[in-house]
XYZ file of C-alpha atoms in Angstrom:
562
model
C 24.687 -6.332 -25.990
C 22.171 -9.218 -24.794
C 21.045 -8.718 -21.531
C 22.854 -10.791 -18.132
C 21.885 -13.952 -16.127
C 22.258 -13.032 -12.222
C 22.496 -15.552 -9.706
C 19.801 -15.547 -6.915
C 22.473 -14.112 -4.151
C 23.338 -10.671 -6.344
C 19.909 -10.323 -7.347
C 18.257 -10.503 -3.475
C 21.772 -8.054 -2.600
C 21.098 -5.572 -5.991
C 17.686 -5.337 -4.541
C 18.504 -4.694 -0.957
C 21.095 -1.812 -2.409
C 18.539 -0.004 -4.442
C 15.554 -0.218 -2.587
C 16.614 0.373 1.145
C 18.069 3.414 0.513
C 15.269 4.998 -1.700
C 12.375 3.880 1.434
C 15.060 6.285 3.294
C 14.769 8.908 1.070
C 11.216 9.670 2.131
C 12.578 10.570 5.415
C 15.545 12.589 3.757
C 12.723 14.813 1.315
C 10.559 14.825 4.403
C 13.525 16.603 6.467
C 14.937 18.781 3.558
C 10.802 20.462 3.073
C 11.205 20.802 6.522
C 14.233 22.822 6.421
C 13.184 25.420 3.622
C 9.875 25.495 6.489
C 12.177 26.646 9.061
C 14.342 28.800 6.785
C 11.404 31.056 5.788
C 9.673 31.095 9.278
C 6.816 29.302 8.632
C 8.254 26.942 11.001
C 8.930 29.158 14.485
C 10.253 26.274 16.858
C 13.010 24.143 17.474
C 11.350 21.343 16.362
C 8.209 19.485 14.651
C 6.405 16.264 15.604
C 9.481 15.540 17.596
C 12.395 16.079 15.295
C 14.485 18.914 16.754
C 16.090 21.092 13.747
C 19.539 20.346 13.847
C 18.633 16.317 14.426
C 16.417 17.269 10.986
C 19.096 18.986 8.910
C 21.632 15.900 9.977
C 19.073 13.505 8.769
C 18.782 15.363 5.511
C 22.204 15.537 4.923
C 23.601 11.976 5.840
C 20.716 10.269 3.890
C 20.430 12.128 0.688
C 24.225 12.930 0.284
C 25.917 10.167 1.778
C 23.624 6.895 2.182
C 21.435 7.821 -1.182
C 24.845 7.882 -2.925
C 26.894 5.369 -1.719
C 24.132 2.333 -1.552
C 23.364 3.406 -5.940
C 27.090 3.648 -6.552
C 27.781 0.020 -5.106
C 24.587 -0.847 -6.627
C 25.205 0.377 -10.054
C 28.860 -0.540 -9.809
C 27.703 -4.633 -9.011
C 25.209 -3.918 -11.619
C 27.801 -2.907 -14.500
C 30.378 -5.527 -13.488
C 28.196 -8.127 -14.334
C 26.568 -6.602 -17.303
C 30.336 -5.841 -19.062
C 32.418 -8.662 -17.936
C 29.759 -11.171 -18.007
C 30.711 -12.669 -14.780
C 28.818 -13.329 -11.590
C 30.164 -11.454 -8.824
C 31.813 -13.483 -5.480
C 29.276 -14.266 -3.041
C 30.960 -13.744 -0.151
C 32.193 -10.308 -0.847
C 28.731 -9.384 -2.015
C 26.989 -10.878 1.088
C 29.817 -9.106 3.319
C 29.797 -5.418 1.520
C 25.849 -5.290 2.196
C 25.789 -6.432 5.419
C 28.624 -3.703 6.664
C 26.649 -1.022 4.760
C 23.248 -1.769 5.791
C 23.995 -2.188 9.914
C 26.133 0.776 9.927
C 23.864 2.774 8.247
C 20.964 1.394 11.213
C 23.651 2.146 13.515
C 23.706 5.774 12.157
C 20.603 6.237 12.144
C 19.707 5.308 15.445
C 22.205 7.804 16.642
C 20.225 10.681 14.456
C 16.937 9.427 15.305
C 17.556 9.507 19.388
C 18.851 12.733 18.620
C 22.674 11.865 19.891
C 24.198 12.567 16.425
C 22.713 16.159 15.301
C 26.516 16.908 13.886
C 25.649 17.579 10.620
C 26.714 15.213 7.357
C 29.804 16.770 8.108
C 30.063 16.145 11.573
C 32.684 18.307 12.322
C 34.636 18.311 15.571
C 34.306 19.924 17.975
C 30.490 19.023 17.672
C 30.688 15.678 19.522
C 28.474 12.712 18.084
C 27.215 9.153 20.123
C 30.121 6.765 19.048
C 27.701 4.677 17.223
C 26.546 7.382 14.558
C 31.146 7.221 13.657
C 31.285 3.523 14.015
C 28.175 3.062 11.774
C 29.683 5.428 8.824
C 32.978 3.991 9.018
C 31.370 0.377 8.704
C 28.886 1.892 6.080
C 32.634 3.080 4.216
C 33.969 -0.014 4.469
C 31.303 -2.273 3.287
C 31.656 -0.111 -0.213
C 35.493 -0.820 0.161
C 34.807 -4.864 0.024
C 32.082 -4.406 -2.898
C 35.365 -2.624 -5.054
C 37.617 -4.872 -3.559
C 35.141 -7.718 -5.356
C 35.090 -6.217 -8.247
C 39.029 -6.286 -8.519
C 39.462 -10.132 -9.363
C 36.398 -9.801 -11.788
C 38.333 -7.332 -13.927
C 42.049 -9.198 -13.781
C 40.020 -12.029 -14.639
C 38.420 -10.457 -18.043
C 41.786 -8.593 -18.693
C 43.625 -11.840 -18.889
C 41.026 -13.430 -21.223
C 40.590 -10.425 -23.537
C 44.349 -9.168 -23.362
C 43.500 -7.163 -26.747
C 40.264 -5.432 -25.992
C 39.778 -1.941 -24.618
C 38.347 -1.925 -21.329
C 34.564 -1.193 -21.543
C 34.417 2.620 -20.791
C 31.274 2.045 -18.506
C 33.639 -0.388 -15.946
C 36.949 2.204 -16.328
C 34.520 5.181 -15.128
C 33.436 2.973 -12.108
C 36.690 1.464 -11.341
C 38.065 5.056 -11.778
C 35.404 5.730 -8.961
C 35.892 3.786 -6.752
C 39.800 4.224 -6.779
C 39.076 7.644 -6.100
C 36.624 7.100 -3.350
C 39.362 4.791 -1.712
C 42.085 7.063 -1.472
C 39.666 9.635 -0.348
C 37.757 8.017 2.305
C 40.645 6.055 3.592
C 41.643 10.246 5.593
C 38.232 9.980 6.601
C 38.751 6.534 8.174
C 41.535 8.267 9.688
C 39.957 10.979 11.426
C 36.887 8.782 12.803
C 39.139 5.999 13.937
C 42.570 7.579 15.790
C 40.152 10.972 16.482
C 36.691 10.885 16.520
C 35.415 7.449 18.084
C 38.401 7.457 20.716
C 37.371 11.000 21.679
C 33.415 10.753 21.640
C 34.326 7.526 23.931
C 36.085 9.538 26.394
C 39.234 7.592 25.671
C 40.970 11.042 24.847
C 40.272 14.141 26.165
C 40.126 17.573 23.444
C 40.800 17.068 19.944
C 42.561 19.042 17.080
C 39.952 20.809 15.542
C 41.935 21.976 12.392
C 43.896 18.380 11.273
C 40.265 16.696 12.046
C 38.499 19.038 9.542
C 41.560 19.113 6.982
C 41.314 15.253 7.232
C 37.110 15.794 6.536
C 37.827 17.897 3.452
C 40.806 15.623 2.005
C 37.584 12.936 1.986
C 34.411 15.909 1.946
C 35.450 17.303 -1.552
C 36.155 14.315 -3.902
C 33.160 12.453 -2.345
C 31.424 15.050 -4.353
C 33.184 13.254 -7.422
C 31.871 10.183 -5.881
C 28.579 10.899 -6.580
C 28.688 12.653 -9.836
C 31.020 10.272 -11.743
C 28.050 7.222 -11.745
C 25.833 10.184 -13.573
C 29.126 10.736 -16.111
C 29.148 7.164 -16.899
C 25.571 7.323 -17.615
C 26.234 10.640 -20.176
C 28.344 8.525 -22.036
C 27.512 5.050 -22.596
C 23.878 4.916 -22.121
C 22.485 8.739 -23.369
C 23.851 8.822 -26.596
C 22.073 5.417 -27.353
C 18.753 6.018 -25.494
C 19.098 9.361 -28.064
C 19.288 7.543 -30.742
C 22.826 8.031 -31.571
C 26.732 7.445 -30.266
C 29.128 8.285 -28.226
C 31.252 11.059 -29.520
C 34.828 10.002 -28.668
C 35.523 6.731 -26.329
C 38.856 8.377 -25.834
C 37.723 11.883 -24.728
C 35.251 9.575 -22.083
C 38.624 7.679 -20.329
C 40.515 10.774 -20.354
C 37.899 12.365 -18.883
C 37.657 9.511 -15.811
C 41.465 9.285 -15.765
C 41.524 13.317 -15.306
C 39.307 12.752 -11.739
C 41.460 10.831 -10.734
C 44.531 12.776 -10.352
C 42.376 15.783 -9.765
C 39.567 15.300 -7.662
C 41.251 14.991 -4.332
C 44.105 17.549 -3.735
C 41.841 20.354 -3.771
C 39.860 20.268 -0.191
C 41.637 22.899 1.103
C 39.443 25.015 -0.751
C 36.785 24.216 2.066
C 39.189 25.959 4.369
C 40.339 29.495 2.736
C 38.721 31.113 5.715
C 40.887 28.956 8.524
C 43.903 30.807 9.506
C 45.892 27.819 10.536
C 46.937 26.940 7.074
C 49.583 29.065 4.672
C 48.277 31.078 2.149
C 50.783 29.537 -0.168
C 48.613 25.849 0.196
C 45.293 27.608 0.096
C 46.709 28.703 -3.766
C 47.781 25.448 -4.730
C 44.552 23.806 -4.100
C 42.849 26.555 -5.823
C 44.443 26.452 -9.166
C 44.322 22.344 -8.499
C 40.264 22.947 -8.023
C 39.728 25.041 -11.401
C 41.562 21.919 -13.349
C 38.506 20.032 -12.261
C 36.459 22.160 -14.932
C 38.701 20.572 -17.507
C 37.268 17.150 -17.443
C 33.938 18.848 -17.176
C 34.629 20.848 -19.897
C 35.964 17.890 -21.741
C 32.074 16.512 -20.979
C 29.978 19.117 -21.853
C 31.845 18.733 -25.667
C 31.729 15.498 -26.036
C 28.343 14.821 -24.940
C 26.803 17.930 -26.506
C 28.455 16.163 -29.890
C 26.648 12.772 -29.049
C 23.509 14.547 -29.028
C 23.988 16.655 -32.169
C 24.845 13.290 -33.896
C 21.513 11.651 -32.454
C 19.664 14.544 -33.511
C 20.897 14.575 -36.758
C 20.145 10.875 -37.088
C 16.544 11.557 -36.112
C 15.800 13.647 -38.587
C 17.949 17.236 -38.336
C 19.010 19.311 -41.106
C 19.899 22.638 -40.108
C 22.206 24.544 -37.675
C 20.604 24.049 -34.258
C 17.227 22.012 -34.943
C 19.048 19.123 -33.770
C 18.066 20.119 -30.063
C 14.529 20.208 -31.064
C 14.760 15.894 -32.570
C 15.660 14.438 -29.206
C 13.272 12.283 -26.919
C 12.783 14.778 -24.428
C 8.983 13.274 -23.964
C 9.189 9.774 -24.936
C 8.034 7.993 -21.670
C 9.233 5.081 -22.910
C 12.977 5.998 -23.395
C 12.549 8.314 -19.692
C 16.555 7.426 -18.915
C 16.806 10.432 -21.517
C 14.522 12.787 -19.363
C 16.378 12.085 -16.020
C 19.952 12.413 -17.714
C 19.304 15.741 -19.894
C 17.383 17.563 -17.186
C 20.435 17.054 -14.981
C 23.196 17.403 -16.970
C 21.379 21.295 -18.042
C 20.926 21.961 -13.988
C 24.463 21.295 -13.614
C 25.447 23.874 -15.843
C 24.396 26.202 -13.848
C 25.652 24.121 -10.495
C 29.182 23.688 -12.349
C 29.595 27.743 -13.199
C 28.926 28.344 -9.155
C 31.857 26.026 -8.386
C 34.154 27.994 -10.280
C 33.255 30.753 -7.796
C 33.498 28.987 -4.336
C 37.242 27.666 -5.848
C 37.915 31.659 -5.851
C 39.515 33.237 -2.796
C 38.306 36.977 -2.681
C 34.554 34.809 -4.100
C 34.605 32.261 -1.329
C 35.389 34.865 1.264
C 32.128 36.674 -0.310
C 29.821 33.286 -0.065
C 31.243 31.275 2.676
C 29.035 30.079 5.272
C 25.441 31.737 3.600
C 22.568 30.444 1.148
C 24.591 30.181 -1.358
C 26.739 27.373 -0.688
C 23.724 24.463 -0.474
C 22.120 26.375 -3.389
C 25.483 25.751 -5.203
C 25.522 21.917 -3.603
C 21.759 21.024 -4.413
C 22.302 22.041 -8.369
C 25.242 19.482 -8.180
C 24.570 16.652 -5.689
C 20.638 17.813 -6.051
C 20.674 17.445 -9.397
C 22.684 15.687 -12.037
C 23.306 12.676 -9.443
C 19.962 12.837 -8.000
C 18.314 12.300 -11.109
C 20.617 9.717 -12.205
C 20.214 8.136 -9.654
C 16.471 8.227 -9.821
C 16.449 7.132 -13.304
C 18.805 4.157 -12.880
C 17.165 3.403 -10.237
C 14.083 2.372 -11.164
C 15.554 1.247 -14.492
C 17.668 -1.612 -12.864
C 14.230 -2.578 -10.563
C 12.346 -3.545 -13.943
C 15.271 -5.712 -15.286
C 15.686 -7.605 -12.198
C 12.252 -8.173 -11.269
C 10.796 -8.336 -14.667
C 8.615 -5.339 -13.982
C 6.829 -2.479 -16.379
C 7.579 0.934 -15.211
C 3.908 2.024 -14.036
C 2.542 5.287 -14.128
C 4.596 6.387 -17.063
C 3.764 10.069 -17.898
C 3.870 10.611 -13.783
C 7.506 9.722 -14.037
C 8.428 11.350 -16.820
C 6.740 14.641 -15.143
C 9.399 13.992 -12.139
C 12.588 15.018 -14.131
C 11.144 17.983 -14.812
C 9.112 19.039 -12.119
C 12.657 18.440 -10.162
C 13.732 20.790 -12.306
C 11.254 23.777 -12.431
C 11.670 23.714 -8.347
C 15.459 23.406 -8.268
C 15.970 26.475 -10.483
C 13.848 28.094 -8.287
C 14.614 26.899 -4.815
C 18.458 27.590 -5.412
C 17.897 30.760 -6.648
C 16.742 31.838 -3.580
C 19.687 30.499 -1.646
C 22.081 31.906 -3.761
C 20.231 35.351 -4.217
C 20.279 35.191 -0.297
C 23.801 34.338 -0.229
C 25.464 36.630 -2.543
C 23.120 39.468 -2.239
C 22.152 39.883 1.754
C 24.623 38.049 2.993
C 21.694 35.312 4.579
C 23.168 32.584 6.936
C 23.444 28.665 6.134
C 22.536 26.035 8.813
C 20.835 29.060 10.689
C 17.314 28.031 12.005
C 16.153 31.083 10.939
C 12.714 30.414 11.813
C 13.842 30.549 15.574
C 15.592 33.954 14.836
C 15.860 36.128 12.067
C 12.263 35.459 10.433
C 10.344 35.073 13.541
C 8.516 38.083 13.706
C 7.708 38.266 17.137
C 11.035 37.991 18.108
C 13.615 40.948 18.652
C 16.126 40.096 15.895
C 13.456 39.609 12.916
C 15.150 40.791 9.571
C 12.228 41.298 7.163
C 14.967 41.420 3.934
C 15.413 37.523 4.065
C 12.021 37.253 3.992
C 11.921 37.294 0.326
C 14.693 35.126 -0.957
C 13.693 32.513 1.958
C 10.098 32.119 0.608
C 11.377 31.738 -3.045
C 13.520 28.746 -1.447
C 10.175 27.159 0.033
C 8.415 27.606 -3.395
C 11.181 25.660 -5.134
C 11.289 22.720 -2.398
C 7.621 22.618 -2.260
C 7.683 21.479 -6.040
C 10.589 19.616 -5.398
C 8.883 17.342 -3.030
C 5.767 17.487 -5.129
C 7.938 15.550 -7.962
C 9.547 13.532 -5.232
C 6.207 12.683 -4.531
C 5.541 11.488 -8.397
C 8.590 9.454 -8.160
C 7.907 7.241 -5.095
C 4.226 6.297 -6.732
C 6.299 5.365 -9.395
C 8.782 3.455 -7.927
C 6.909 1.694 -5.624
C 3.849 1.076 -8.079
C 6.617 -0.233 -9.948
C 7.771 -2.680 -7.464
C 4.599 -3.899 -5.869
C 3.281 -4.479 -9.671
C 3.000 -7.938 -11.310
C 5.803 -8.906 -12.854
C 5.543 -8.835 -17.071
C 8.391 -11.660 -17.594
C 11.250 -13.453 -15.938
C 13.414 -11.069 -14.848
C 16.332 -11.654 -13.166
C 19.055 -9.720 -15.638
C 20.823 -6.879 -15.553
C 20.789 -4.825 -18.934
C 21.961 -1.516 -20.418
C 21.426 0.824 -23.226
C 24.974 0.598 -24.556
C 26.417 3.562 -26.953
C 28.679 2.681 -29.450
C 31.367 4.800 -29.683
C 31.502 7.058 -33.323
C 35.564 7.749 -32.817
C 37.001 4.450 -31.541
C 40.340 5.310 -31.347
C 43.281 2.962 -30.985
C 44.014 1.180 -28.073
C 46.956 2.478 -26.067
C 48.258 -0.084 -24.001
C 49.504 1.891 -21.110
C 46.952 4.935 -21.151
C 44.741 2.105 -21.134
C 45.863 0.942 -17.484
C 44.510 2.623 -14.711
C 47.356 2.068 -12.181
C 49.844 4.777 -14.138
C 46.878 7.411 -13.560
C 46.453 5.977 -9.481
C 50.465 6.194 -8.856
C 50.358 10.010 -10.207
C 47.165 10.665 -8.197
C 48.978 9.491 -4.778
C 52.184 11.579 -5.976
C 50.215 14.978 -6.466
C 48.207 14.046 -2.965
C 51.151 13.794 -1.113
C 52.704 17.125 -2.211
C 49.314 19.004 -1.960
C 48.687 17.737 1.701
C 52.088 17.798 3.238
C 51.358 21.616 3.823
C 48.220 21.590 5.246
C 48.587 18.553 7.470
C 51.858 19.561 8.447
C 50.405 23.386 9.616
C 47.183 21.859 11.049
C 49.677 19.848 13.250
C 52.173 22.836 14.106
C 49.461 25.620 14.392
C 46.867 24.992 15.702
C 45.359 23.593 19.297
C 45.130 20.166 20.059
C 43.220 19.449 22.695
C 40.201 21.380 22.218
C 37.049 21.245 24.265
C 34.062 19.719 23.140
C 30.941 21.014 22.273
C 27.294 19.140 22.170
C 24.936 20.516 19.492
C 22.432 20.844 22.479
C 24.638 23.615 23.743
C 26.626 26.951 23.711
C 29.379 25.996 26.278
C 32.363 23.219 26.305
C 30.675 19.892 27.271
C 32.985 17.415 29.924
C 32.884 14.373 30.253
């Protein structure tokens, strides 16, 4: 498939998406070293060169996990749009979903960087954030709405002129997306609109702890489906080709994105098993709802597995398992392969700890200690991440015309990223499970700060394994931004000015089914299962708990007034 003309407007926007968030990400890496620092006690304080802990972990969280993420998927959503449906995108919709996304995420960030909005990327009530850190995420939400709301006229447009034609899997997987992050964040909106902004105004005074959370994790959960599905679409239309093969099954690949849909959001109560305001009874249904979710996953790891067998075999494989051995794990010039194989085998392992946190008498076990962000960096920290890294850099060189520089330094990133995640989450979860160590704890202030009268020498251990692993981490993090930015900053090697993909043909092309072929069917079902998973929880959050709360300021232990 040739590569696609972009007009001068999408190409100054796709640049804006890809590159403002990754010159944030050096803050984000520098915050998240910081935090394995504190964890082990290196780090004694409450802060370092002026960022306090909690103001450090917030920063962490809200760039890597929600502005990182949401910037690429718009990005790489504009980016496929274009490249499938061979249409420009509308310029006003463009201009208006960037300029919502970028000033609320300044607006955010000045809030974390005065140290006013220390909340956490959850920011959960009844932690109390400046009104500007709410206003900018919920503008930063919306500005993704209008880029998917853009896209919609693009499709109905191409549907209408190729009536007969499957949709391209790549454009089902992110309009799958995107209806999925709609319905999710819309609760979200929710609580930071009628809650959260009235109440850190002073318009209202307490809040309902309970519904405000239960509204977070109707959003917090499926945004975790958010980020992974852009690193699903990559598995299957651009791995299998950069390979050297195809793509198993088209039809196992749009069941698979359909699936998300219907699944991915009435399971957040999952987050909650340990809150006694909600009925047992709910807590069940969104377990069983949460171990569908391996289905589709399941459903991947086949399909893509068979891709990869095929490619090997086309490169060369005879026997039983030598296919592994006959992919381009080293090629630095087909890297896309590096980044998506090294994260698809981390989340493996992140995928198998899911299965435990969606297990009652487990979760009870690991809730609130190292192993829940061990579990979250080998998802989020991993198969996105790199993704995202890949692509990243991938779409710079087609729409600036660029070589990627450096090329055996970013082809070391994948798996140095590796090496340090296996090790760095280890420790978490080893902390976790076995010695029950805290999450969110500055540790360094308390329990590993040997002068001080509640040192615990048995985290010691497990919290220096976690610095190792982020140490080479941000070594490799390191290796990417001289990439990157050599990258950008280099002379450009042709025109540029296109967006291109490897694109995998599919080996089973099955028939085209009309109505599983619509994505509406699979959105009317999703609302319909929503609505008779959250009727419980809402309705108990409402009836059981208090509503008028104090607040609390992360600066300290007692109710804050106003």
């Amino acid at each position: 498939m040739e590569a696609f003309k972009i007009n001068k407007s999408s190409k100054i926007i796709l640049l804006i998406e890809i590159i403002f968030p990754i010159v944030l990400l050096i803050l984000g890496i520098y915050n998240g070293l910081l935090q394995t620092l504190y964890r082990s006690g290196i780090i004694h304080g409450n802060s370092f060169l002026g960022i306090e802990y909690y103001q450090g972990l917030t920063l962490h969280g809200v760039i890597n996990a929600v502005v990182l993420t949401t910037f690429f998927a718009v990005a790489f959503g504009n980016a496929l749009m274009m490249f499938y449906l061979r249409k420009q995108l509308n310029k006003f919709t463009n201009i208006l979903s960037v300029v919502l996304m970028v000033g609320g995420t300044l607006m955010a960030a000045l809030a974390m960087l005065s140290g006013k909005a220390s909340v956490l990327y959850t920011f959960y009530a009844p932690l109390m954030a400046h009104p500007a850190f709410y206003l900018g995420l919920a503008l930063a939400v919306v500005g993704s709405w209008v880029a998917f709301f853009g896209w919609i006229p693009l499709y109905t447009s191409w549907r209408k002129e190729n009536p007969d034609k499957k949709t391209p899997l790549a454009v089902w997987g992110m309009l799958s997306n995107f209806i999925i992050w709609f319905f999710a964040s819309a609760s979200v909106a929710v609580e930071i609109l009628f809650f959260l902004l009235p109440w850190s105004l002073g318009w209202i005074e307490g809040i309902n702890v309970e519904l405000t959370r239960t509204l977070f994790w109707f959003f917090g959960h499926p945004l975790v489906y958010f980020w992974l599905l852009p690193a699903y679409i990559m598995y299957y239309t651009i791995l299998p080709q950069v390979a050297g093969g195809k793509l198993y099954s088209d039809k196992a690949g749009r069941l698979v994105f359909a699936l998300f849909i219907i699944l991915s959001i009435p399971i957040g109560t999952h987050h909650q098993f340990m809150e006694p305001g909600i009925e047992k009874g709910y807590k069940l249904i969104h377990s069983i709802l949460t171990f569908g979710v391996a289905i589709p996953s399941l459903l991947t790891a086949f399909t893509v597995a068979a891709s990869l067998e095929y490619a090997g075999r086309k490169n060369g494989a005879k026997g039983l398992l030598d296919w592994m051995f006959k992919l381009p794990y080293f090629d630095k010039n087909k890297y896309l392969f590096a980044y998506g194989i090294i994260g698809l085998l981390i989340f493996i392992r992140g995928g198998a700890g899911g299965i435990v946190n969606a297990s009652y008498s487990l979760n009870a076990t690991v809730h609130n200690t190292g192993w829940i962000p061990g579990h979250f960096h080998l998802t989020v920290g991993g198969p996105v991440f790199l993704a995202i890294l890949g692509l990243s850099l991938y779409m710079i060189t087609k729409i600036l015309g660029k070589e990627v520089k450096y090329k055996t330094l970013n082809l070391m990133v994948p798996y140095f990223w590796f090496v340090g995640l296996m090790i760095f989450s280890t420790g978490l979860k080893m902390g976790g499970l076995e010695y029950g160590e805290p999450r969110r704890t500055n540790m360094g202030l308390s329990y590993l700060n040997m002068g001080g009268d509640s040192f615990e020498p048995f985290w010691l251990f497990t919290t220096l394994t976690t610095v190792m692993g982020g140490i080479i981490m941000t070594i490799a993090a390191i290796f990417y931004f001289i990439t990157f930015f050599g990258t950008l900053f280099s002379k450009s090697v042709n025109e540029g000015g296109v967006v291109e993909f490897p694109v995998a043909e599919a080996y089973h092309d099955e028939p085209n089914i009309k109505p599983v072929n619509k994505l509406l069917p699979w959105a009317i079902a999703a609302l319909l299962i929503i609505a008779a998973a959250y009727y419980g929880p809402i309705k108990n959050t409402l009836d059981n708990t208090l509503t008028k709360s104090p607040t609390y300021l992360p600066s300290s232990p007692v109710p804050h007034t106003h």
